[in-house]
XYZ file of C-alpha atoms in Angstrom:
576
model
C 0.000 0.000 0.000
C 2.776 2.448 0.909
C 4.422 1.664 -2.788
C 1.184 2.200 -4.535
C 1.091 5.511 -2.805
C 4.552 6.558 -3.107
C 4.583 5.258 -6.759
C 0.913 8.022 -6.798
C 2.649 10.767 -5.027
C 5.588 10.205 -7.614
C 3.923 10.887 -10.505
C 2.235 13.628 -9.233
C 5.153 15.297 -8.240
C 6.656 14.547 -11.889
C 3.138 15.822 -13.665
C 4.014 19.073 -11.054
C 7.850 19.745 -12.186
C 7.100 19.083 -16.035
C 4.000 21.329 -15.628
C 5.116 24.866 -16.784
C 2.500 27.026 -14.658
C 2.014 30.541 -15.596
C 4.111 33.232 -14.241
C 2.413 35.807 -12.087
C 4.141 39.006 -11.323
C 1.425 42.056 -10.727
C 2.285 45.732 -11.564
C 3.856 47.216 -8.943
C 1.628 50.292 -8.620
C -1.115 48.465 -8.891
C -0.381 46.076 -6.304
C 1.043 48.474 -3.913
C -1.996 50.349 -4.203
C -4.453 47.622 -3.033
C -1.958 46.633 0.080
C -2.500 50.294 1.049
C -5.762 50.104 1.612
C -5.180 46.787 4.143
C -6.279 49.405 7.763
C -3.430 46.946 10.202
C -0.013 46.352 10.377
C 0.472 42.802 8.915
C 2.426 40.248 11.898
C 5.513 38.775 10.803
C 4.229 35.513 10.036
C 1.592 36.959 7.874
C 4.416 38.928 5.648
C 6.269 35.687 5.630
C 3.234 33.805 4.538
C 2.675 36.678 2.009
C 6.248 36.750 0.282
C 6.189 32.892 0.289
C 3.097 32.996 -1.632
C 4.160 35.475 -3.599
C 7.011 33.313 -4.768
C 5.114 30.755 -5.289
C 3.284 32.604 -8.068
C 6.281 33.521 -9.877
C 8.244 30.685 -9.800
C 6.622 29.111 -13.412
C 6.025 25.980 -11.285
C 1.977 24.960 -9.675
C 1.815 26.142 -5.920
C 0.122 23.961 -3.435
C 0.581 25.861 -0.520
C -1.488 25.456 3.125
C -1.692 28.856 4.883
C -2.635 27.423 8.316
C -3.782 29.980 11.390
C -6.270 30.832 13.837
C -9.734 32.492 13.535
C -8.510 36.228 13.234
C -4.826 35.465 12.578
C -5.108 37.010 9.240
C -5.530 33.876 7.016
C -7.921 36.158 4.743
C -5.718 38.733 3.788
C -2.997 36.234 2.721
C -5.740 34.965 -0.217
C -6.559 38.896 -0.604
C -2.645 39.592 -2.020
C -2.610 36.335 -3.807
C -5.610 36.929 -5.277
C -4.650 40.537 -5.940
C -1.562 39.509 -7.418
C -3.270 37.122 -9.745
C -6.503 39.121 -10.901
C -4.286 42.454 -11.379
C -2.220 40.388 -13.872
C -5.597 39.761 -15.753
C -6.191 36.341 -14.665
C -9.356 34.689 -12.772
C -9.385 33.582 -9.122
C -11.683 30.784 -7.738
C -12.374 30.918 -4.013
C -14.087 28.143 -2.590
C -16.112 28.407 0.379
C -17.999 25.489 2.533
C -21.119 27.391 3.141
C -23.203 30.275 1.741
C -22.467 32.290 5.110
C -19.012 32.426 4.761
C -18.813 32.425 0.987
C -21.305 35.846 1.418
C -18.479 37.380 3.805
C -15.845 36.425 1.327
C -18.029 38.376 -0.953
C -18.232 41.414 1.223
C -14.921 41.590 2.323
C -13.410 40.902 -1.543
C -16.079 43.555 -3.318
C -14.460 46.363 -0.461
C -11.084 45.731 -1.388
C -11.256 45.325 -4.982
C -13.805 48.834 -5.204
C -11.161 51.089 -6.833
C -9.678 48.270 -8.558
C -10.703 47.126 -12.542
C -11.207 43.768 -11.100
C -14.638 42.423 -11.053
C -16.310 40.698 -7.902
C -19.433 38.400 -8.255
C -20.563 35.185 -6.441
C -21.907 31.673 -6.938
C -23.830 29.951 -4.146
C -27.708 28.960 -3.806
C -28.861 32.622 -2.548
C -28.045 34.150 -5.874
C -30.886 33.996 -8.420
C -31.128 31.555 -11.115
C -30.700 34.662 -13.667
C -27.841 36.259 -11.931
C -26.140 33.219 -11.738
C -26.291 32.596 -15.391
C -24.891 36.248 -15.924
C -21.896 35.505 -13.596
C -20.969 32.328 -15.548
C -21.040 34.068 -19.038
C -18.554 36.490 -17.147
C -16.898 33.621 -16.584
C -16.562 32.258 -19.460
C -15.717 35.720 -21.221
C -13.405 36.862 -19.097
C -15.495 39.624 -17.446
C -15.507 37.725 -14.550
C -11.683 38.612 -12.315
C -12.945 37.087 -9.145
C -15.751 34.554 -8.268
C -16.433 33.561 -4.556
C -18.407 30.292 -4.467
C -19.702 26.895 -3.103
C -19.466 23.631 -4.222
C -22.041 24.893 -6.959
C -19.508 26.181 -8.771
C -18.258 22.966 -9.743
C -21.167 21.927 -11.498
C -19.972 21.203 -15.370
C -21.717 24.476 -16.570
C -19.553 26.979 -15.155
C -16.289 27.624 -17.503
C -13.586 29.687 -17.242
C -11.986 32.030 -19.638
C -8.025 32.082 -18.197
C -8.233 30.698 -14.116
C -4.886 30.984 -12.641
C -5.818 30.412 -8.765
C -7.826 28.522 -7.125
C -8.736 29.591 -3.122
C -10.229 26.651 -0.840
C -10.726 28.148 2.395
C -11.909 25.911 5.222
C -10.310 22.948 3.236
C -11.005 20.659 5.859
C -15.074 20.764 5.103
C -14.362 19.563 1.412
C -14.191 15.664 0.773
C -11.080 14.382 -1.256
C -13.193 14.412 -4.724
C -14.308 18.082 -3.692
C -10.826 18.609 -4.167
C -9.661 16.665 -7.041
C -12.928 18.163 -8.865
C -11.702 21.494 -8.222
C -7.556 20.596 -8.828
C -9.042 19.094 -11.664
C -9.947 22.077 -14.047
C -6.057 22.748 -14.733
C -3.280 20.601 -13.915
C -0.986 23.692 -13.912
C -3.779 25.550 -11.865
C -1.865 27.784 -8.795
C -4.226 26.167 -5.383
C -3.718 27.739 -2.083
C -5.837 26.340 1.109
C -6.289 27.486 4.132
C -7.357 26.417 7.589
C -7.495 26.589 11.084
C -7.365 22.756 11.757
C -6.722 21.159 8.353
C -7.127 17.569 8.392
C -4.401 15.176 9.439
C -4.524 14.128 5.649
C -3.384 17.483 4.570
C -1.242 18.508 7.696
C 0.955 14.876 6.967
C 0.832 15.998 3.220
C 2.556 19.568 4.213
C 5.030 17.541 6.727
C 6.407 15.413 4.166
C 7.152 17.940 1.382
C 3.894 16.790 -0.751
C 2.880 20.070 -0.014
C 4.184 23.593 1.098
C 2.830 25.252 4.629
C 2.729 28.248 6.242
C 1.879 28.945 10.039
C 0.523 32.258 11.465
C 0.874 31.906 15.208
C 1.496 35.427 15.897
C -2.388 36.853 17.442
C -4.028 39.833 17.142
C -3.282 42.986 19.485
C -5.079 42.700 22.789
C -7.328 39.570 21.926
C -7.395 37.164 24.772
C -8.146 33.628 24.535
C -11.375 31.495 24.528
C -11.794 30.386 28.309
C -12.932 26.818 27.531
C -14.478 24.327 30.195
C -16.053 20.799 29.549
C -18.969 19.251 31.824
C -22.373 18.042 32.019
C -25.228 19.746 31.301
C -26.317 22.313 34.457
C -29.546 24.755 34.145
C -28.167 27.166 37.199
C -24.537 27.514 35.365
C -26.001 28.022 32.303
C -28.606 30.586 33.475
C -26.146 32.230 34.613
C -23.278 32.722 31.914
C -26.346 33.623 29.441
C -27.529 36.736 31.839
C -23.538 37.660 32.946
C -23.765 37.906 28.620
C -26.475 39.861 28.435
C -25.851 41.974 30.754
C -22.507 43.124 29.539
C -24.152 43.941 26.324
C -23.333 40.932 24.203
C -24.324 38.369 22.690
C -24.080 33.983 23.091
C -24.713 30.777 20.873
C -25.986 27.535 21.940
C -24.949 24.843 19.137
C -26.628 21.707 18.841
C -25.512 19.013 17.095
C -28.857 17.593 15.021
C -31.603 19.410 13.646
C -34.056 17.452 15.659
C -32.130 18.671 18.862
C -33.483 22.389 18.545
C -36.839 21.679 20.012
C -36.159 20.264 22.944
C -33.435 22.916 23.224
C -35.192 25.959 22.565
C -38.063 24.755 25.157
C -35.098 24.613 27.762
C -33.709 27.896 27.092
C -37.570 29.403 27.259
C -37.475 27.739 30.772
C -33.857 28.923 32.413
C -33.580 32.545 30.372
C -37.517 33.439 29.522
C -36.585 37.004 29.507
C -33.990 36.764 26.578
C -35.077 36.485 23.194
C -33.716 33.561 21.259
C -33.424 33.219 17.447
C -33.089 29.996 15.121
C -31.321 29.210 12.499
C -30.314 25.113 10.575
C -29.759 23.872 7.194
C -33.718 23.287 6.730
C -34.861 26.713 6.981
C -35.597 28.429 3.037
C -31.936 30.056 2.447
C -33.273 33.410 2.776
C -35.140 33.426 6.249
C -31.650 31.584 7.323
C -29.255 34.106 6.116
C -32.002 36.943 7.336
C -31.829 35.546 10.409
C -28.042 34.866 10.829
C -27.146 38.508 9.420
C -29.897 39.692 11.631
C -28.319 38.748 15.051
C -24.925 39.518 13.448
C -26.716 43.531 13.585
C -27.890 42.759 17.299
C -31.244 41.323 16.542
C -31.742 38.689 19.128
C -29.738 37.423 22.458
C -29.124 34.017 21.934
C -28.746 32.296 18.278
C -29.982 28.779 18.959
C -28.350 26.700 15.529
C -26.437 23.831 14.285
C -23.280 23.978 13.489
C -23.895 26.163 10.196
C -22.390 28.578 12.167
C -18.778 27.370 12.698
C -18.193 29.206 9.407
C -17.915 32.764 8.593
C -20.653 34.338 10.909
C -18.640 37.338 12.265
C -20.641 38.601 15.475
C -17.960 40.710 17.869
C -20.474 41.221 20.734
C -20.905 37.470 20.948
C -18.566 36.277 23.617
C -20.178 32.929 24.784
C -20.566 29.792 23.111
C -22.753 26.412 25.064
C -21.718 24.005 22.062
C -24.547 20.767 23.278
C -23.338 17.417 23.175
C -20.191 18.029 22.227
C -19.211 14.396 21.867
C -20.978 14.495 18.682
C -18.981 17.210 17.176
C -15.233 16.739 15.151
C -12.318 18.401 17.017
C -12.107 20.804 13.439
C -16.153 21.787 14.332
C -15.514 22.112 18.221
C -12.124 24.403 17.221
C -14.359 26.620 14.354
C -17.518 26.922 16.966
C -15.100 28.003 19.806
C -13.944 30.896 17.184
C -17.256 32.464 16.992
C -16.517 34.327 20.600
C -14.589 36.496 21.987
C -13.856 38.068 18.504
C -13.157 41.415 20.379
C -11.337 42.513 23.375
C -13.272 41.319 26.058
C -13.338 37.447 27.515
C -14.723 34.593 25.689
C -16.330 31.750 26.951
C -17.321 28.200 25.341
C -18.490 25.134 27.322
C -18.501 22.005 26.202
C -21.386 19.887 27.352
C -21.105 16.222 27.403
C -22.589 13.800 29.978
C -20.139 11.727 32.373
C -20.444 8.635 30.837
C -19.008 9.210 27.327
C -16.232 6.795 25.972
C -12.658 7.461 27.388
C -11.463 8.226 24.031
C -13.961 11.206 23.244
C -13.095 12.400 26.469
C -9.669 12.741 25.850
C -10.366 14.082 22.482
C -12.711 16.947 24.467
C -10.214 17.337 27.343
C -7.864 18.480 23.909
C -10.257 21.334 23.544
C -9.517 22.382 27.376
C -5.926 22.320 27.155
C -5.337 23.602 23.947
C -7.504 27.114 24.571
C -4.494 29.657 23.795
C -4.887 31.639 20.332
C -3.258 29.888 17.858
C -4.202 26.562 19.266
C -5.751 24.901 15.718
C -2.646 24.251 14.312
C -1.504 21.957 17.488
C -4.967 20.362 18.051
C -4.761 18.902 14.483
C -1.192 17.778 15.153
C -2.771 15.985 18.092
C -5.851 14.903 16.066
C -3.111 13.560 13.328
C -1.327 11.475 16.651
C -4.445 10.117 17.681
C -6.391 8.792 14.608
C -4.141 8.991 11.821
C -3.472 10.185 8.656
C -6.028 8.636 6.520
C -5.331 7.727 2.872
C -3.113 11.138 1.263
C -4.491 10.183 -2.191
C -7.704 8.799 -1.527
C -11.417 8.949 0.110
C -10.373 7.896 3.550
C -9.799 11.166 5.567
C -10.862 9.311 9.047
C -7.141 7.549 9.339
C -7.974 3.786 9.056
C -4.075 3.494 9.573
C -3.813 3.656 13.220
C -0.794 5.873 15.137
C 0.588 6.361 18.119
C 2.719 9.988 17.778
C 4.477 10.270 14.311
C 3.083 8.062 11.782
C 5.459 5.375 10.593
C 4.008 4.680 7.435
C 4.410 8.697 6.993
C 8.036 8.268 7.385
C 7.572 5.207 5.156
C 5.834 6.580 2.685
C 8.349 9.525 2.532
C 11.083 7.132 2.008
C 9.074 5.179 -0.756
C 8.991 8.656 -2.475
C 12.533 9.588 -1.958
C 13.234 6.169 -3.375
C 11.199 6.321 -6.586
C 12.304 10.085 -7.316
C 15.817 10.217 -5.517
C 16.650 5.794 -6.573
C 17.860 5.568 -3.273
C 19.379 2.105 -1.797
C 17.743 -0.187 0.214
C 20.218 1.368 3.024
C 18.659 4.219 2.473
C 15.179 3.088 2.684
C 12.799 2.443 6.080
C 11.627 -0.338 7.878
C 8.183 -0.549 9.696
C 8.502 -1.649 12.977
C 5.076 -2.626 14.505
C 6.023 -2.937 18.885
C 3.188 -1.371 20.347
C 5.059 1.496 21.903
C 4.304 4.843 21.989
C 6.139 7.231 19.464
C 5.627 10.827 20.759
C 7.816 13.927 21.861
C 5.636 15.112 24.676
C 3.522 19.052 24.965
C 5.263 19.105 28.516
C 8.690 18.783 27.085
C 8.360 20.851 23.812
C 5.570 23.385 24.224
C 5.743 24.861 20.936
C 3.746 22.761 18.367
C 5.191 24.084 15.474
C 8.522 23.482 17.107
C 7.604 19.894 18.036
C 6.287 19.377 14.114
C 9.632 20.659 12.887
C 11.693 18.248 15.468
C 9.178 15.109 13.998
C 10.123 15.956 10.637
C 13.892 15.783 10.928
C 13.791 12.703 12.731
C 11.601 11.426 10.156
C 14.423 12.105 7.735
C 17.220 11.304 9.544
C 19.143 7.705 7.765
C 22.079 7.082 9.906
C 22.964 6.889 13.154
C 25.562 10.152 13.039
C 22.553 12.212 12.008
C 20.509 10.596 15.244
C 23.669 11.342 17.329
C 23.012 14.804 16.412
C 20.040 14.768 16.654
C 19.696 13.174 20.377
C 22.255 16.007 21.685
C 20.781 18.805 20.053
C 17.575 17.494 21.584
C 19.435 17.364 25.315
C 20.986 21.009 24.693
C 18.036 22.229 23.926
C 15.339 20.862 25.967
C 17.423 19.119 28.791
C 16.825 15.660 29.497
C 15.162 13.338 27.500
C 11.682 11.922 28.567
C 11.028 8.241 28.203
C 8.712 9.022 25.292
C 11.577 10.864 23.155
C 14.204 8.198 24.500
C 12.426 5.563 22.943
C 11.165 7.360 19.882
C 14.867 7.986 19.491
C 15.715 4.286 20.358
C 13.000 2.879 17.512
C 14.536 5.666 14.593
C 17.733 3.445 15.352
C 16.378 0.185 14.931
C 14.907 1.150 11.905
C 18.639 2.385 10.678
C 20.308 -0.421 11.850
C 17.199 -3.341 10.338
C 17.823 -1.432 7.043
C 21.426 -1.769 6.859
C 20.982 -5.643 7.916
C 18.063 -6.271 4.782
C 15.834 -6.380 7.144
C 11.907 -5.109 5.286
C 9.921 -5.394 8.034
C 9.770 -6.398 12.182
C 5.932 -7.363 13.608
C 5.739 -7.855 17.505
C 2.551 -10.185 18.865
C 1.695 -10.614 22.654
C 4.134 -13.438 22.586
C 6.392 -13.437 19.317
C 8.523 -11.418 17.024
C 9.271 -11.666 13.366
C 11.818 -10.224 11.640
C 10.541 -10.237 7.750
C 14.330 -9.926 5.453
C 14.168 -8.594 1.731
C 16.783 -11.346 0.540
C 17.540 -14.896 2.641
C 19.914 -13.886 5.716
C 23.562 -15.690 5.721
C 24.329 -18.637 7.631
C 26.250 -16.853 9.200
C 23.574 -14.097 10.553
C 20.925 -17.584 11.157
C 23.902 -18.903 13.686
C 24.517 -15.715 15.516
C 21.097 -15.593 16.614
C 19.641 -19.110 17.260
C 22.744 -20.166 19.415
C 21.236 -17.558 21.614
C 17.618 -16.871 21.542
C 15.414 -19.890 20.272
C 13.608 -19.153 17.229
C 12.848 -20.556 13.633
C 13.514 -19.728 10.132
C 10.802 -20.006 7.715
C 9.629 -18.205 4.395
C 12.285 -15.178 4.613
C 11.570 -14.356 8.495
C 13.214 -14.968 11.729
C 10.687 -16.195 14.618
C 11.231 -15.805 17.756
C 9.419 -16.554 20.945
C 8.482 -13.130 23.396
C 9.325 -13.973 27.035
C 6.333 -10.816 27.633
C 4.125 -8.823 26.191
C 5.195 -6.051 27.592
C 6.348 -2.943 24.859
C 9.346 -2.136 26.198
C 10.453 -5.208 26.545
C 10.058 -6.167 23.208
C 11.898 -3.044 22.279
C 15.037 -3.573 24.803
C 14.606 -7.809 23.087
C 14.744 -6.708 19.304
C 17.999 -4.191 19.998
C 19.715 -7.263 21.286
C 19.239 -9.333 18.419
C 19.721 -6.923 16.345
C 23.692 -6.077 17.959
C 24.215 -9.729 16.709
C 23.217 -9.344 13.549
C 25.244 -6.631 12.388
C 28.211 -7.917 12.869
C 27.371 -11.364 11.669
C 26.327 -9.344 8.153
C 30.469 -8.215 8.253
């Protein structure tokens, strides 16, 4: 599976460097013009994410670049220059959105900044009229057309495009993987830049291994504070009470349920605890117009409380809404829980969001929820979908499978496989210089309490990952100790396993299984005499059908681990 992949990825990559994308470099007046009228002071990272983008355009060769941040980080005005910098030059820029809400704020926001600008603004989604629509596609197709924000209805086979140079999916983690393709699809030298606050472990593994570029903004807005964020069950009083503390500091709060059929039984609850607030409605059912009247409304102050699903998560902008009851969370995706908790506390003053979930949900959503708790600092979606990637994988890069049917425990090892696959297949390295899965059971993880910094932590995963001898993991284990100052157990043995997998590789070693009682060691060609002797005159085991079997005197992880190092000392110099 990791060939077929890497053999995937391979000939994507090829397709990308023999693709000859077209060169965007706007005029500089122009250009500087339109970054004028941005009213802040960009951060650092957003100027980095900028100029790498920027690059990107003009290097001749297709970007694929993540721009990941925060609600508020600035995310938005990265697309603004790249779409600038495309549409001044006289091409057409796509931006995808996951819902009409947000794909109308898009709108807004684009149509301001592109006012003095020749560049023309329209939109695609189901609240624009049939006859409208039809005049935005013939601008599309003519050329009239510099800009289109849209759903997925824009990738309906009617709507053409007279020159499309970028393509903006924003939210990327709402699309499924043939969303995507469909949209990759309309020009294989087409420029695509996503953005997201949590983007799914698919894409985050895709920037980690070089399939694709990323950029992080983890620098937050002047003076915002972070969502206060507190999980429990279900409590009338409390709740009472955070809705009127809202209130009566002149803002605003949400209550999110999870289903539809949920609202009822909701709304007749908040009649009971808060009668004297007024409480609006809003789901996916509702006629598009009464929904976006109603969500625009309380945006403008109409209404206390917006009782909805989670069609909110996305693009309503509401700065006097500071608390958030999100209802059954244990229903939610840590992506949804992460968007919902960036609805509040959009100003200056404190945000709030509980999380309710009865006591008796499984131990694994708990954990998942407790994430939600710890990680509650701005800037916190880029490490909860490093910790969503540790906890239920990757998922399939080039397929449907974004849940992560291949199971991990820290840093995927079929991500470091399937980076040496595609280092093999575009570098031809040697079998030396390929990996070795190693299947123990042990946990693989450099822990938050040693390396606070997730973006630190991914970059320290990623040289490991590409580390192939053991003078690089030398240097790597005491830069880790000069650094950080003694290793944990976790990074001692995620260090330990990166040498096994050097050393198996050098031996011909393909592959190494662990059971609750055995280990097999699965070689690529049959093993020497030699290399048979040195191990059975010690440990009793078998040799049958390429692999070494040996007997486990425990189950036990570490054991195993401590067990395989000794055999494989003997080895290596039986190979000499």
């Amino acid at each position: 599976m990791t060939r077929d992949t890497a053999r995937h990825l391979q000939r994507l990559a090829k397709r990308r460097r023999e693709i000859a994308a077209e060169i965007f470099a706007p005029p500089q007046k122009a250009y500087a013009d339109f970054v004028r009228r941005f009213p802040y002071s960009e951060t650092a990272h957003q100027t980095s994410a900028i100029q790498a983008v920027l690059q990107d355009l003009s290097s001749g060769r297709p970007m694929n670049r993540l721009v990941c941040g925060d609600v508020g980080f600035g995310k938005t005005e990265v697309a603004l220059r790249a779409a600038a910098a495309v549409a001044l030059c006289g091409a057409q820029v796509l931006v995808i959105a996951p819902k009409t809400v947000l794909a109308r704020q898009h709108y807004l926001i684009f149509q301001r900044r592109f006012a003095n600008t020749n560049v023309n603004v329209e939109m695609l989604s189901r609240v624009v009229e049939r006859k409208t629509a039809e005049q935005v596609k013939t601008g599309l197709a003519s050329g009239d057309v510099g800009i289109v924000i849209a759903t997925q209805a824009v990738l309906a086979k009617s709507v053409r495009f007279a020159r499309l140079g970028l393509l903006i999916i924003d939210e990327e983690h709402k699309f499924g993987a043939r969303d995507k393709e469909a949209m990759r699809s309309r020009s294989p030298a087409l420029h695509v830049l996503t953005m997201s606050a949590t983007p799914i472990p698919r894409t985050l593994q895709s920037a980690m291994i070089g399939i694709q570029d990323v950029s992080i903004l983890a620098t937050s807005p002047s003076k915002r504070r972070p969502v206060r964020t507190t999980l429990g069950p279900f409590d009338g009083v409390s709740m009472r009470v955070a809705l009127l503390r809202e209130f009566r500091r002149g803002g605003q709060s949400f209550v999110v349920v999870p289903q539809i059929e949920d609202i009822d039984g909701v709304h007749k609850i908040l009649r009971d605890i808060v009668p004297e607030l007024s409480v609006r409605v809003a789901h996916a059912k509702m006629k598009a117009s009464e929904m976006d009247a109603v969500m625009v409304g309380f945006g403008d102050g109409d209404g206390d409380i917006l009782l909805s699903t989670n069609i909110i998560e996305s693009g309503l902008d509401v700065p006097r809404a500071n608390t958030i009851f999100t209802w059954r969370a244990d229903r939610f995706g840590i992506a949804q829980l992460h968007q919902l908790r960036g609805r509040v506390g959009r100003s200056r003053r404190q945000g709030s969001a509980m999380l309710l979930a009865e006591d008796g949900i499984a131990q694994e959503t708990r954990a998942r929820l407790s994430a939600m708790e710890t990680y509650d600092r701005l800037g916190a979606g880029f490490a909860l979908s490093m910790q969503d990637l540790d906890k239920r994988g990757a998922g399939d890069i080039v397929g449907d499978d974004q849940a992560g049917h291949i199971k991990l425990l820290g840093i995927s090892l079929y991500q470091k496989l399937l980076e040496r696959a595609v280092l093999a297949r575009t570098e031809g390295f040697s079998r030396e210089q390929q990996d070795v899965p190693i299947n123990l059971g042990v946990t693989q993880i450099i822990p938050s309490g040693y390396v606070g910094d997730s973006t630190v932590r991914l970059n320290l995963y990623a040289r490991l990952l590409r580390a192939r001898d053991q003078k690089a993991l030398d240097e790597f284990e005491e830069e880790f100790e000069d650094r950080f100052g003694e290793l944990p157990d976790e990074v001692s043995i995620l260090i330990r396993l990166a040498r096994l997998r050097v050393a198996a590789s050098q031996i011909g070693i393909c592959k190494i299984d662990a059971g609750p009682r055995g280990l097999a060691l699965t070689f690529e060609a049959t093993p020497s005499r030699k290399q048979i002797e040195a191990i059975m005159t010690v440990y009793q085991g078998e040799y049958r059908n390429e692999r070494l079997i040996f007997t486990l005197p425990t189950g036990n992880g570490l054991q195993r681990l401590t067990f395989l190092e000794n055999i494989l000392r003997r080895l290596i110099p039986a190979r000499s």
